PDB file of C-alpha atoms in Angstrom:
ATOM      1  CA  GLY A   1       0.000   0.000   0.000  1.00  0.00           C
ATOM      2  CA  LEU A   2       1.022   3.522   0.812  1.00  0.00           C
ATOM      3  CA  GLY A   3       3.889   2.360   3.007  1.00  0.00           C
ATOM      4  CA  HIS A   4       5.357   0.505   0.042  1.00  0.00           C
ATOM      5  CA  ILE A   5       5.100   3.592  -2.154  1.00  0.00           C
ATOM      6  CA  ASN A   6       6.761   5.760   0.498  1.00  0.00           C
ATOM      7  CA  ALA A   7       9.556   3.203   0.900  1.00  0.00           C
ATOM      8  CA  LEU A   8      10.151   3.151  -2.846  1.00  0.00           C
ATOM      9  CA  GLY A   9      10.060   6.940  -2.950  1.00  0.00           C
ATOM     10  CA  SER A  10      12.683   7.263  -0.265  1.00  0.00           C
ATOM     11  CA  GLN A  11      14.962   4.932  -2.205  1.00  0.00           C
ATOM     12  CA  HIS A  12      14.571   6.842  -5.459  1.00  0.00           C
ATOM     13  CA  PRO A  13      14.333  10.591  -4.768  1.00  0.00           C
ATOM     14  CA  GLN A  14      15.578  11.578  -8.225  1.00  0.00           C
ATOM     15  CA  MET A  15      12.994   9.446 -10.006  1.00  0.00           C
ATOM     16  CA  LEU A  16      10.298  10.743  -7.680  1.00  0.00           C
ATOM     17  CA  SER A  17      11.347  14.318  -8.523  1.00  0.00           C
ATOM     18  CA  ILE A  18      11.223  13.604 -12.267  1.00  0.00           C
ATOM     19  CA  LEU A  19       7.777  12.029 -12.026  1.00  0.00           C
ATOM     20  CA  GLN A  20       6.497  14.910  -9.875  1.00  0.00           C
ATOM     21  CA  ARG A  21       7.720  17.438 -12.467  1.00  0.00           C
ATOM     22  CA  ARG A  22       6.068  15.457 -15.262  1.00  0.00           C
ATOM     23  CA  LEU A  23       2.799  15.393 -13.347  1.00  0.00           C
ATOM     24  CA  GLU A  24       2.932  19.156 -12.780  1.00  0.00           C
ATOM     25  CA  ARG A  25       3.713  19.823 -16.462  1.00  0.00           C
ATOM     26  CA  ALA A  26       0.939  17.471 -17.582  1.00  0.00           C
ATOM     27  CA  GLN A  27      -1.541  19.278 -15.319  1.00  0.00           C
ATOM     28  CA  ARG A  28      -0.437  22.642 -16.750  1.00  0.00           C
ATOM     29  CA  LEU A  29      -0.867  21.387 -20.319  1.00  0.00           C
ATOM     30  CA  LYS A  30      -4.304  20.077 -19.448  1.00  0.00           C
ATOM     31  CA  GLY A  31      -5.150  23.483 -17.984  1.00  0.00           C
ATOM     32  CA  LEU A  32      -4.072  25.228 -21.197  1.00  0.00           C
ATOM     33  CA  TRP A  33      -6.174  22.761 -23.194  1.00  0.00           C
ATOM     34  CA  VAL A  34      -9.247  23.303 -21.013  1.00  0.00           C
ATOM     35  CA  ARG A  35      -8.901  27.077 -21.387  1.00  0.00           C
ATOM     36  CA  GLY A  36      -8.416  26.683 -25.145  1.00  0.00           C
ATOM     37  CA  ASN A  37      -5.103  28.524 -25.002  1.00  0.00           C
ATOM     38  CA  LEU A  38      -2.293  26.418 -26.389  1.00  0.00           C
ATOM     39  CA  THR A  39      -0.323  29.471 -27.511  1.00  0.00           C
ATOM     40  CA  ARG A  40       1.568  29.376 -24.191  1.00  0.00           C
ATOM     41  CA  ILE A  41       2.471  25.709 -24.498  1.00  0.00           C
ATOM     42  CA  SER A  42       6.124  26.267 -25.359  1.00  0.00           C
ATOM     43  CA  SER A  43       6.641  28.271 -22.164  1.00  0.00           C
ATOM     44  CA  GLU A  44       5.422  25.248 -20.193  1.00  0.00           C
ATOM     45  CA  LEU A  45       7.812  22.907 -21.979  1.00  0.00           C
ATOM     46  CA  SER A  46      11.146  24.509 -21.318  1.00  0.00           C
ATOM     47  CA  MET A  47      13.362  21.480 -20.751  1.00  0.00           C
ATOM     48  CA  PRO A  48      14.255  18.468 -22.921  1.00  0.00           C
ATOM     49  CA  GLN A  49      12.754  16.116 -20.347  1.00  0.00           C
ATOM     50  CA  ASP A  50       9.407  17.797 -20.996  1.00  0.00           C
ATOM     51  CA  HIS A  51       9.285  16.032 -24.368  1.00  0.00           C
ATOM     52  CA  ALA A  52       7.816  12.960 -22.675  1.00  0.00           C
ATOM     53  CA  VAL A  53       5.028  15.098 -21.210  1.00  0.00           C
ATOM     54  CA  PHE A  54       4.257  16.653 -24.575  1.00  0.00           C
ATOM     55  CA  CYS A  55       4.224  13.238 -26.270  1.00  0.00           C
ATOM     56  CA  GLY A  56       1.715  11.973 -23.724  1.00  0.00           C
ATOM     57  CA  PHE A  57      -0.392  15.075 -24.316  1.00  0.00           C
ATOM     58  CA  ALA A  58      -0.197  14.676 -28.116  1.00  0.00           C
ATOM     59  CA  ARG A  59      -1.038  10.965 -27.939  1.00  0.00           C
ATOM     60  CA  ALA A  60      -4.081  11.720 -25.781  1.00  0.00           C
ATOM     61  CA  ILE A  61      -5.343  14.252 -28.336  1.00  0.00           C
ATOM     62  CA  LEU A  62      -4.841  11.762 -31.164  1.00  0.00           C
ATOM     63  CA  ARG A  63      -6.294   8.791 -29.268  1.00  0.00           C
ATOM     64  CA  GLN A  64      -9.429  10.708 -28.296  1.00  0.00           C
ATOM     65  CA  ASN A  65      -9.811  12.350 -31.728  1.00  0.00           C
ATOM     66  CA  LEU A  66      -9.708  15.813 -30.173  1.00  0.00           C
ATOM     67  CA  ASP A  67      -7.716  17.348 -33.011  1.00  0.00           C
ATOM     68  CA  ALA A  68     -10.860  19.071 -34.332  1.00  0.00           C
ATOM     69  CA  ALA A  69     -10.645  21.358 -31.286  1.00  0.00           C
ATOM     70  CA  LEU A  70      -7.278  22.698 -32.461  1.00  0.00           C
ATOM     71  CA  ASN A  71      -7.158  26.091 -34.132  1.00  0.00           C
ATOM     72  CA  LEU A  72      -4.604  27.988 -36.215  1.00  0.00           C
ATOM     73  CA  ASP A  73      -3.039  29.499 -33.071  1.00  0.00           C
ATOM     74  CA  ALA A  74      -2.509  26.007 -31.657  1.00  0.00           C
ATOM     75  CA  CYS A  75      -1.048  24.814 -34.952  1.00  0.00           C
ATOM     76  CA  GLN A  76       1.419  27.701 -34.923  1.00  0.00           C
ATOM     77  CA  ALA A  77       2.376  27.018 -31.296  1.00  0.00           C
ATOM     78  CA  LEU A  78       2.716  23.236 -31.664  1.00  0.00           C
ATOM     79  CA  LEU A  79       4.730  23.002 -34.880  1.00  0.00           C
ATOM     80  CA  PRO A  80       8.065  24.207 -33.399  1.00  0.00           C
ATOM     81  CA  ILE A  81       7.734  21.673 -30.578  1.00  0.00           C
ATOM     82  CA  LEU A  82       6.952  18.913 -33.059  1.00  0.00           C
ATOM     83  CA  ARG A  83       9.928  19.944 -35.196  1.00  0.00           C
ATOM     84  CA  ASP A  84      12.201  19.657 -32.147  1.00  0.00           C
ATOM     85  CA  LEU A  85      10.773  16.238 -31.281  1.00  0.00           C
ATOM     86  CA  MET A  86      11.630  14.926 -34.724  1.00  0.00           C
ATOM     87  CA  SER A  87      15.299  15.183 -33.770  1.00  0.00           C
ATOM     88  CA  SER A  88      14.803  13.093 -30.637  1.00  0.00           C
ATOM     89  CA  LYS A  89      16.887  10.010 -29.996  1.00  0.00           C
ATOM     90  CA  TYR A  90      13.676   8.231 -28.971  1.00  0.00           C
ATOM     91  CA  ASP A  91      11.803   6.631 -31.869  1.00  0.00           C
ATOM     92  CA  ASP A  92       8.524   6.866 -29.962  1.00  0.00           C
ATOM     93  CA  PHE A  93       8.860  10.675 -29.718  1.00  0.00           C
ATOM     94  CA  VAL A  94       9.682  10.945 -33.435  1.00  0.00           C
ATOM     95  CA  THR A  95       6.715   8.732 -34.358  1.00  0.00           C
ATOM     96  CA  THR A  96       4.333  10.778 -32.211  1.00  0.00           C
ATOM     97  CA  ALA A  97       5.664  14.015 -33.701  1.00  0.00           C
ATOM     98  CA  LEU A  98       5.205  12.700 -37.233  1.00  0.00           C
ATOM     99  CA  GLU A  99       1.665  11.480 -36.552  1.00  0.00           C
ATOM    100  CA  PHE A 100       0.655  14.762 -34.923  1.00  0.00           C
ATOM    101  CA  THR A 101       2.262  16.828 -37.682  1.00  0.00           C
ATOM    102  CA  GLU A 102       0.356  14.792 -40.248  1.00  0.00           C
ATOM    103  CA  VAL A 103      -2.912  15.573 -38.434  1.00  0.00           C
ATOM    104  CA  LEU A 104      -2.074  19.299 -38.321  1.00  0.00           C
ATOM    105  CA  LEU A 105      -1.202  19.259 -42.011  1.00  0.00           C
ATOM    106  CA  ARG A 106      -4.448  17.477 -42.845  1.00  0.00           C
ATOM    107  CA  ASN A 107      -6.491  19.901 -40.688  1.00  0.00           C
ATOM    108  CA  PHE A 108      -4.821  23.173 -41.691  1.00  0.00           C
ATOM    109  CA  SER A 109      -3.219  22.798 -45.120  1.00  0.00           C
ATOM    110  CA  THR A 110      -6.269  24.066 -47.007  1.00  0.00           C
ATOM    111  CA  LEU A 111      -6.730  27.068 -44.709  1.00  0.00           C
ATOM    112  CA  ILE A 112      -3.028  27.933 -44.924  1.00  0.00           C
ATOM    113  CA  SER A 113      -2.895  27.546 -48.692  1.00  0.00           C
ATOM    114  CA  ASP A 114      -6.157  29.390 -49.359  1.00  0.00           C
ATOM    115  CA  THR A 115      -5.254  32.260 -47.022  1.00  0.00           C
ATOM    116  CA  ARG A 116      -1.812  32.689 -48.565  1.00  0.00           C
ATOM    117  CA  SER A 117      -3.264  32.590 -52.092  1.00  0.00           C
ATOM    118  CA  SER A 118      -6.126  34.984 -51.424  1.00  0.00           C
ATOM    119  CA  CYS A 119      -3.927  37.498 -49.613  1.00  0.00           C
ATOM    120  CA  ALA A 120      -1.308  37.454 -52.367  1.00  0.00           C
ATOM    121  CA  SER A 121      -3.780  39.090 -54.744  1.00  0.00           C
ATOM    122  CA  LEU A 122      -4.792  41.890 -52.362  1.00  0.00           C
ATOM    123  CA  PRO A 123      -3.390  45.385 -52.768  1.00  0.00           C
ATOM    124  CA  GLU A 124      -0.828  46.286 -50.096  1.00  0.00           C
ATOM    125  CA  ARG A 125      -2.759  49.405 -49.102  1.00  0.00           C
ATOM    126  CA  GLN A 126      -5.931  47.523 -48.218  1.00  0.00           C
ATOM    127  CA  LEU A 127      -5.877  47.420 -44.420  1.00  0.00           C
ATOM    128  CA  ASP A 128      -7.568  44.397 -42.911  1.00  0.00           C
ATOM    129  CA  LEU A 129      -6.019  43.588 -39.538  1.00  0.00           C
ATOM    130  CA  PRO A 130      -7.766  40.240 -38.918  1.00  0.00           C
ATOM    131  CA  ARG A 131      -6.793  39.036 -42.388  1.00  0.00           C
ATOM    132  CA  GLU A 132      -3.199  40.240 -41.933  1.00  0.00           C
ATOM    133  CA  ASP A 133      -3.036  38.444 -38.581  1.00  0.00           C
ATOM    134  CA  ARG A 134      -4.375  35.237 -40.131  1.00  0.00           C
ATOM    135  CA  LEU A 135      -1.867  35.591 -42.997  1.00  0.00           C
ATOM    136  CA  ARG A 136       0.994  36.043 -40.523  1.00  0.00           C
ATOM    137  CA  LYS A 137      -0.048  32.868 -38.681  1.00  0.00           C
ATOM    138  CA  CYS A 138      -0.492  30.945 -41.937  1.00  0.00           C
ATOM    139  CA  ASN A 139       2.937  32.062 -43.156  1.00  0.00           C
ATOM    140  CA  ALA A 140       4.502  30.979 -39.856  1.00  0.00           C
ATOM    141  CA  CYS A 141       2.825  27.557 -40.085  1.00  0.00           C
ATOM    142  CA  HIS A 142       3.829  27.208 -43.739  1.00  0.00           C
ATOM    143  CA  ASP A 143       7.445  27.977 -42.828  1.00  0.00           C
ATOM    144  CA  GLN A 144       7.367  25.415 -39.997  1.00  0.00           C
ATOM    145  CA  PHE A 145       5.920  22.717 -42.253  1.00  0.00           C
ATOM    146  CA  ARG A 146       8.648  23.452 -44.826  1.00  0.00           C
ATOM    147  CA  GLU A 147      11.302  23.280 -42.099  1.00  0.00           C
ATOM    148  CA  ILE A 148       9.939  19.907 -40.968  1.00  0.00           C
ATOM    149  CA  LEU A 149       9.998  18.653 -44.553  1.00  0.00           C
ATOM    150  CA  ARG A 150      13.667  19.672 -44.840  1.00  0.00           C
ATOM    151  CA  LEU A 151      14.503  17.431 -41.866  1.00  0.00           C
ATOM    152  CA  PHE A 152      13.840  14.351 -43.956  1.00  0.00           C
ATOM    153  CA  PRO A 153      15.772  13.301 -47.044  1.00  0.00           C
ATOM    154  CA  GLU A 154      13.505  12.603 -49.983  1.00  0.00           C
ATOM    155  CA  HIS A 155      14.039   8.835 -49.814  1.00  0.00           C
ATOM    156  CA  GLN A 156      12.499   8.766 -46.306  1.00  0.00           C
ATOM    157  CA  LEU A 157       9.202  10.291 -47.376  1.00  0.00           C
TER     158      LEU A 157
END
């Protein structure tokens, strides 16, 4: 019971500390998700050991088919993290990053492409702040997707 857990904890303080940090990070990510504000996610994942927390978070979204709740802001915030994960020494992290990136590409490629195309034909002087903001986000996502593509030699695709 609890005595056993305490005994194990006293024998492994470093592991206990790592697991406690992961739990805290996971709770913070869940809080960001509940509030619908994933734009701050990178500030919550500041250390390499946080990759495991993010992978668990990403797998939960994929497993529960919650990707429809993601928006362009989330896509922009998540892509740099996914790009970093693709360089991981852990195959499981790379696989999760690839699967999640594929979902983001499937969900947002049309929006990104259409926004970039439609804004390219607008006169520079036409001021439309929401459209400019959406274009900025779409350009950032497009650049991240291109950067991810560059990580992989053509024969791996």
